[in-house]
Short mmCIF file of C-alpha atoms in Angstrom, two decimals:
data_model
loop_
_atom_site.label_atom_id
_atom_site.label_comp_id
_atom_site.label_asym_id
_atom_site.label_seq_id
_atom_site.Cartn_x
_atom_site.Cartn_y
_atom_site.Cartn_z
CA GLU A 389 2.25 36.81 -12.83
CA VAL A 390 5.06 35.61 -10.60
CA GLN A 391 6.19 32.08 -11.42
CA LEU A 392 8.78 29.89 -9.72
CA VAL A 393 9.45 26.52 -11.36
CA GLU A 394 11.75 23.99 -9.74
CA THR A 395 13.48 21.18 -11.62
CA GLY A 396 16.23 18.69 -10.98
CA GLY A 397 14.78 16.49 -8.27
CA GLY A 398 14.86 12.72 -8.22
CA LEU A 399 16.15 9.61 -6.50
CA VAL A 400 19.80 9.67 -5.43
CA GLN A 401 21.98 7.44 -3.29
CA PRO A 402 23.39 8.62 0.03
CA GLY A 403 26.67 10.48 -0.41
CA LYS A 404 25.85 11.57 -3.95
CA SER A 405 25.06 15.02 -5.34
CA LEU A 406 22.10 16.71 -6.97
CA LYS A 407 21.51 20.24 -8.29
CA LEU A 408 18.13 21.92 -8.19
CA THR A 409 17.20 24.79 -10.50
CA CYS A 410 14.48 27.37 -9.99
CA ALA A 411 13.50 29.33 -13.08
CA THR A 412 11.54 32.48 -12.34
CA SER A 413 9.50 35.09 -14.17
CA GLY A 414 7.04 37.89 -13.55
CA PHE A 415 9.13 40.07 -11.22
CA THR A 416 12.48 41.85 -11.05
CA PHE A 417 14.62 38.86 -10.16
CA SER A 418 17.84 40.84 -9.73
CA ASN A 419 16.36 42.70 -6.74
CA ALA A 420 14.92 39.66 -4.98
CA TRP A 421 16.31 37.69 -2.08
CA MET A 422 15.69 34.04 -2.88
CA ASP A 423 15.21 31.15 -0.46
CA TRP A 424 14.93 27.38 -0.54
CA VAL A 425 12.55 25.73 1.93
CA ARG A 426 12.03 21.98 2.25
CA GLN A 427 9.25 19.82 3.65
CA SER A 428 10.00 16.39 5.02
CA PRO A 429 7.78 13.34 4.52
CA GLU A 430 6.56 14.04 8.08
CA LYS A 431 5.37 17.45 6.74
CA GLN A 432 7.81 19.52 8.79
CA LEU A 433 8.87 22.69 6.99
CA GLU A 434 12.52 23.75 7.23
CA TRP A 435 14.20 26.84 5.82
CA VAL A 436 17.32 25.68 3.96
CA ALA A 437 19.19 28.58 2.38
CA GLN A 438 19.01 32.19 1.23
CA ILE A 439 20.86 34.31 -1.30
CA LYS A 440 20.61 38.08 -1.30
CA ASP A 441 20.88 40.43 -4.28
CA LYS A 442 23.87 42.13 -5.88
CA SER A 443 23.54 45.24 -3.71
CA ASN A 444 24.03 42.94 -0.72
CA ASN A 445 27.00 41.23 -2.36
CA TYR A 446 25.02 38.08 -3.05
CA ALA A 447 25.41 37.12 0.62
CA THR A 448 24.37 33.55 1.42
CA TYR A 449 23.00 31.91 4.55
CA TYR A 450 22.34 28.28 5.41
CA ALA A 451 20.54 26.15 7.95
CA GLU A 452 22.94 24.34 10.26
CA SER A 453 21.67 21.01 8.97
CA VAL A 454 23.01 21.71 5.45
CA LYS A 455 25.93 24.04 6.07
CA GLY A 456 29.06 22.82 4.30
CA ARG A 457 27.10 20.43 2.07
CA PHE A 458 24.66 22.67 0.16
CA THR A 459 25.46 25.75 -1.92
CA ILE A 460 22.91 28.31 -3.11
CA SER A 461 23.74 30.44 -6.14
CA ARG A 462 21.98 32.61 -8.69
CA ASP A 463 22.26 33.82 -12.26
CA ASP A 464 20.53 37.17 -12.65
CA SER A 465 20.89 36.99 -16.45
CA LYS A 466 18.74 33.85 -16.42
CA SER A 467 16.45 34.86 -13.53
CA SER A 468 17.34 31.57 -11.92
CA VAL A 469 18.47 30.33 -8.53
CA TYR A 470 20.20 27.04 -7.83
CA LEU A 471 20.78 24.65 -4.95
CA GLN A 472 23.79 22.38 -5.25
CA MET A 473 23.41 19.53 -2.79
CA ASN A 474 26.44 17.39 -2.00
CA SER A 475 27.04 14.52 0.42
CA LEU A 476 23.32 13.86 0.54
CA LYS A 477 21.85 12.03 3.52
CA GLU A 478 18.62 10.11 3.89
CA GLU A 479 17.32 12.90 6.12
CA ASP A 480 17.60 15.30 3.18
CA THR A 481 14.63 13.50 1.61
CA ALA A 482 11.97 16.16 1.15
CA ILE A 483 10.02 18.34 -1.22
CA TYR A 484 12.21 21.34 -2.00
CA TYR A 485 10.46 24.66 -2.63
CA CYS A 486 11.96 27.71 -4.27
CA THR A 487 10.53 30.71 -2.46
CA ILE A 488 10.50 34.46 -2.00
CA LEU A 489 9.86 35.21 1.67
CA ASP A 490 9.59 39.00 1.84
CA GLY A 491 6.58 40.05 3.88
CA PRO A 492 3.60 40.35 1.56
CA PHE A 493 5.83 39.55 -1.46
CA ASP A 494 5.62 35.85 -0.69
CA TYR A 495 5.75 33.26 -3.45
CA TRP A 496 6.39 29.52 -3.60
CA GLY A 497 7.07 27.17 -6.47
CA GLN A 498 5.22 23.90 -6.84
CA GLY A 499 8.11 22.04 -5.26
CA VAL A 500 10.37 19.25 -6.44
CA MET A 501 10.85 15.89 -4.73
CA VAL A 502 14.29 14.75 -3.66
CA THR A 503 14.59 11.20 -2.37
CA VAL A 504 17.86 10.01 -0.86
CA SER A 505 17.90 6.25 -0.57
CA SER A 506 20.10 3.30 -1.36
CA ILE B 1391 14.30 30.15 17.92
CA GLN B 1392 12.03 27.12 18.25
CA LEU B 1393 8.30 27.38 17.65
CA THR B 1394 5.73 25.20 19.40
CA GLN B 1395 2.25 25.03 17.89
CA SER B 1396 -0.81 23.80 19.70
CA PRO B 1397 -2.92 21.87 19.37
CA SER B 1398 -1.39 19.55 16.77
CA LEU B 1399 -4.90 18.48 15.71
CA LEU B 1400 -8.08 20.50 16.00
CA SER B 1401 -11.57 19.37 15.11
CA ALA B 1402 -14.28 22.04 14.96
CA SER B 1403 -17.68 22.66 13.43
CA VAL B 1404 -18.56 24.96 10.57
CA GLY B 1405 -19.22 28.42 11.96
CA ASP B 1406 -17.05 27.92 15.06
CA ARG B 1407 -14.50 30.46 16.19
CA VAL B 1408 -11.13 28.70 16.07
CA THR B 1409 -7.89 29.70 17.77
CA LEU B 1410 -4.47 28.30 16.95
CA SER B 1411 -1.44 28.95 19.13
CA CYS B 1412 2.25 29.43 18.38
CA LYS B 1413 4.81 29.91 21.13
CA GLY B 1414 8.44 30.86 20.58
CA SER B 1415 11.40 29.84 22.69
CA GLN B 1416 12.54 33.48 22.60
CA ASN B 1417 11.04 36.90 21.88
CA ILE B 1418 9.93 37.01 18.22
CA ASN B 1419 9.40 40.80 18.15
CA ASN B 1420 6.25 40.38 16.04
CA TYR B 1421 8.19 38.93 13.10
CA LEU B 1422 5.68 36.10 12.88
CA ALA B 1423 3.70 34.82 9.91
CA TRP B 1424 1.02 32.19 9.39
CA TYR B 1425 0.72 29.83 6.42
CA GLN B 1426 -2.10 27.59 5.29
CA GLN B 1427 -1.25 24.38 3.46
CA LYS B 1428 -3.88 22.26 1.77
CA LEU B 1429 -3.21 18.71 0.66
CA GLY B 1430 -0.84 18.53 -2.29
CA GLU B 1431 -0.25 22.30 -2.43
CA ALA B 1432 2.52 24.67 -1.44
CA PRO B 1433 1.99 26.73 1.72
CA LYS B 1434 0.03 29.96 1.24
CA LEU B 1435 0.70 33.10 3.28
CA LEU B 1436 -2.24 34.26 5.38
CA ILE B 1437 -0.77 36.71 7.89
CA TYR B 1438 2.60 38.47 8.17
CA ASN B 1439 4.13 40.71 10.84
CA THR B 1440 1.78 39.15 13.43
CA ASN B 1441 -1.46 40.79 12.26
CA SER B 1442 -1.18 42.01 8.65
CA LEU B 1443 -3.63 40.21 6.39
CA GLN B 1444 -2.17 39.13 3.06
CA THR B 1445 -3.96 40.43 -0.02
CA GLY B 1446 -6.82 38.19 -1.09
CA ILE B 1447 -7.16 36.38 2.24
CA PRO B 1448 -10.68 36.43 3.76
CA SER B 1449 -11.19 38.75 6.70
CA ARG B 1450 -12.30 35.84 8.92
CA PHE B 1451 -8.57 35.19 9.38
CA SER B 1452 -6.74 37.36 11.90
CA GLY B 1453 -3.51 37.27 13.84
CA SER B 1454 -2.43 38.65 17.19
CA GLY B 1455 0.26 38.34 19.78
CA SER B 1456 3.50 39.73 21.08
CA GLY B 1457 6.74 38.60 22.67
CA THR B 1458 6.77 34.83 22.54
CA ASP B 1459 3.02 34.10 22.20
CA TYR B 1460 1.04 34.40 18.98
CA THR B 1461 -2.43 33.38 17.81
CA LEU B 1462 -4.22 32.78 14.53
CA THR B 1463 -7.99 33.14 14.77
CA ILE B 1464 -10.61 32.06 12.28
CA SER B 1465 -13.79 33.89 13.26
CA SER B 1466 -16.22 31.54 11.52
CA LEU B 1467 -14.82 28.24 10.27
CA GLN B 1468 -15.66 27.35 6.69
CA PRO B 1469 -15.34 23.95 4.98
CA GLU B 1470 -12.58 25.29 2.72
CA ASP B 1471 -10.44 26.09 5.78
CA VAL B 1472 -9.58 22.42 6.24
CA ALA B 1473 -5.78 22.47 6.06
CA THR B 1474 -2.61 22.43 8.11
CA TYR B 1475 -1.53 25.77 9.52
CA PHE B 1476 2.11 26.66 10.18
CA CYS B 1477 3.58 29.60 12.03
CA TYR B 1478 6.93 30.99 10.88
CA GLN B 1479 9.33 33.38 12.61
CA TYR B 1480 11.87 35.58 10.87
CA ASN B 1481 13.17 37.60 13.80
CA ASN B 1482 16.27 35.49 14.39
CA GLY B 1483 17.00 33.11 11.55
CA TYR B 1484 14.01 31.42 10.01
CA THR B 1485 11.95 28.74 11.73
CA PHE B 1486 8.63 27.04 11.10
CA GLY B 1487 6.38 25.48 13.69
CA SER B 1488 5.32 21.85 13.41
CA GLY B 1489 1.80 22.69 12.31
CA THR B 1490 -1.81 22.42 13.44
CA LYS B 1491 -4.05 20.19 11.37
CA LEU B 1492 -7.57 21.60 11.24
CA GLU B 1493 -10.50 19.31 10.51
CA ILE B 1494 -14.26 19.77 10.29
CA LYS B 1495 -16.21 17.92 12.99
#
């Protein structure tokens, strides 16, 4: 059974940093392209970042809204993907989902809440 | 690519045929998926590549469309279909629509 479990969320002040972790199991992680998707309090879904596999040189891609502030990374030995979030803004407040978006191979974690507020 | 979903709220009766619309600002080339999200849950994939039904999804759900215009149809609405439905394009970047909330009348 495929499992994606996000941790690391919480309340953080604007301008601060937070790192999310997604621990996975049940599939060949090293071959998977991993994505982070977030959902705002207004329920709007937004794709945030993607990291490809080793054969694609671990290429990374970001939404314009987070480019330069967020960094996606992975550790194939731990079957885990990470999202380092720096210079957080109030508009980054959302539920963050770790996902695999690959046609029918589509899986989402339960999500982790990130609240940016002073 | 921006996606516009309509209507934003739809109220229908059990057994009704329901149609949800998703329009792209550019050609999506059929790289369009539909998700169902129930309260407190992560989105669940229903349809991918415009009209391919995800494994385990009831056959009352179907997708169609081309170019910039796409549709999700529920042939006979069931009480368990109450949810918000999102379209998602992966032709050029990755974008979600703003959702259609489906209620039972």
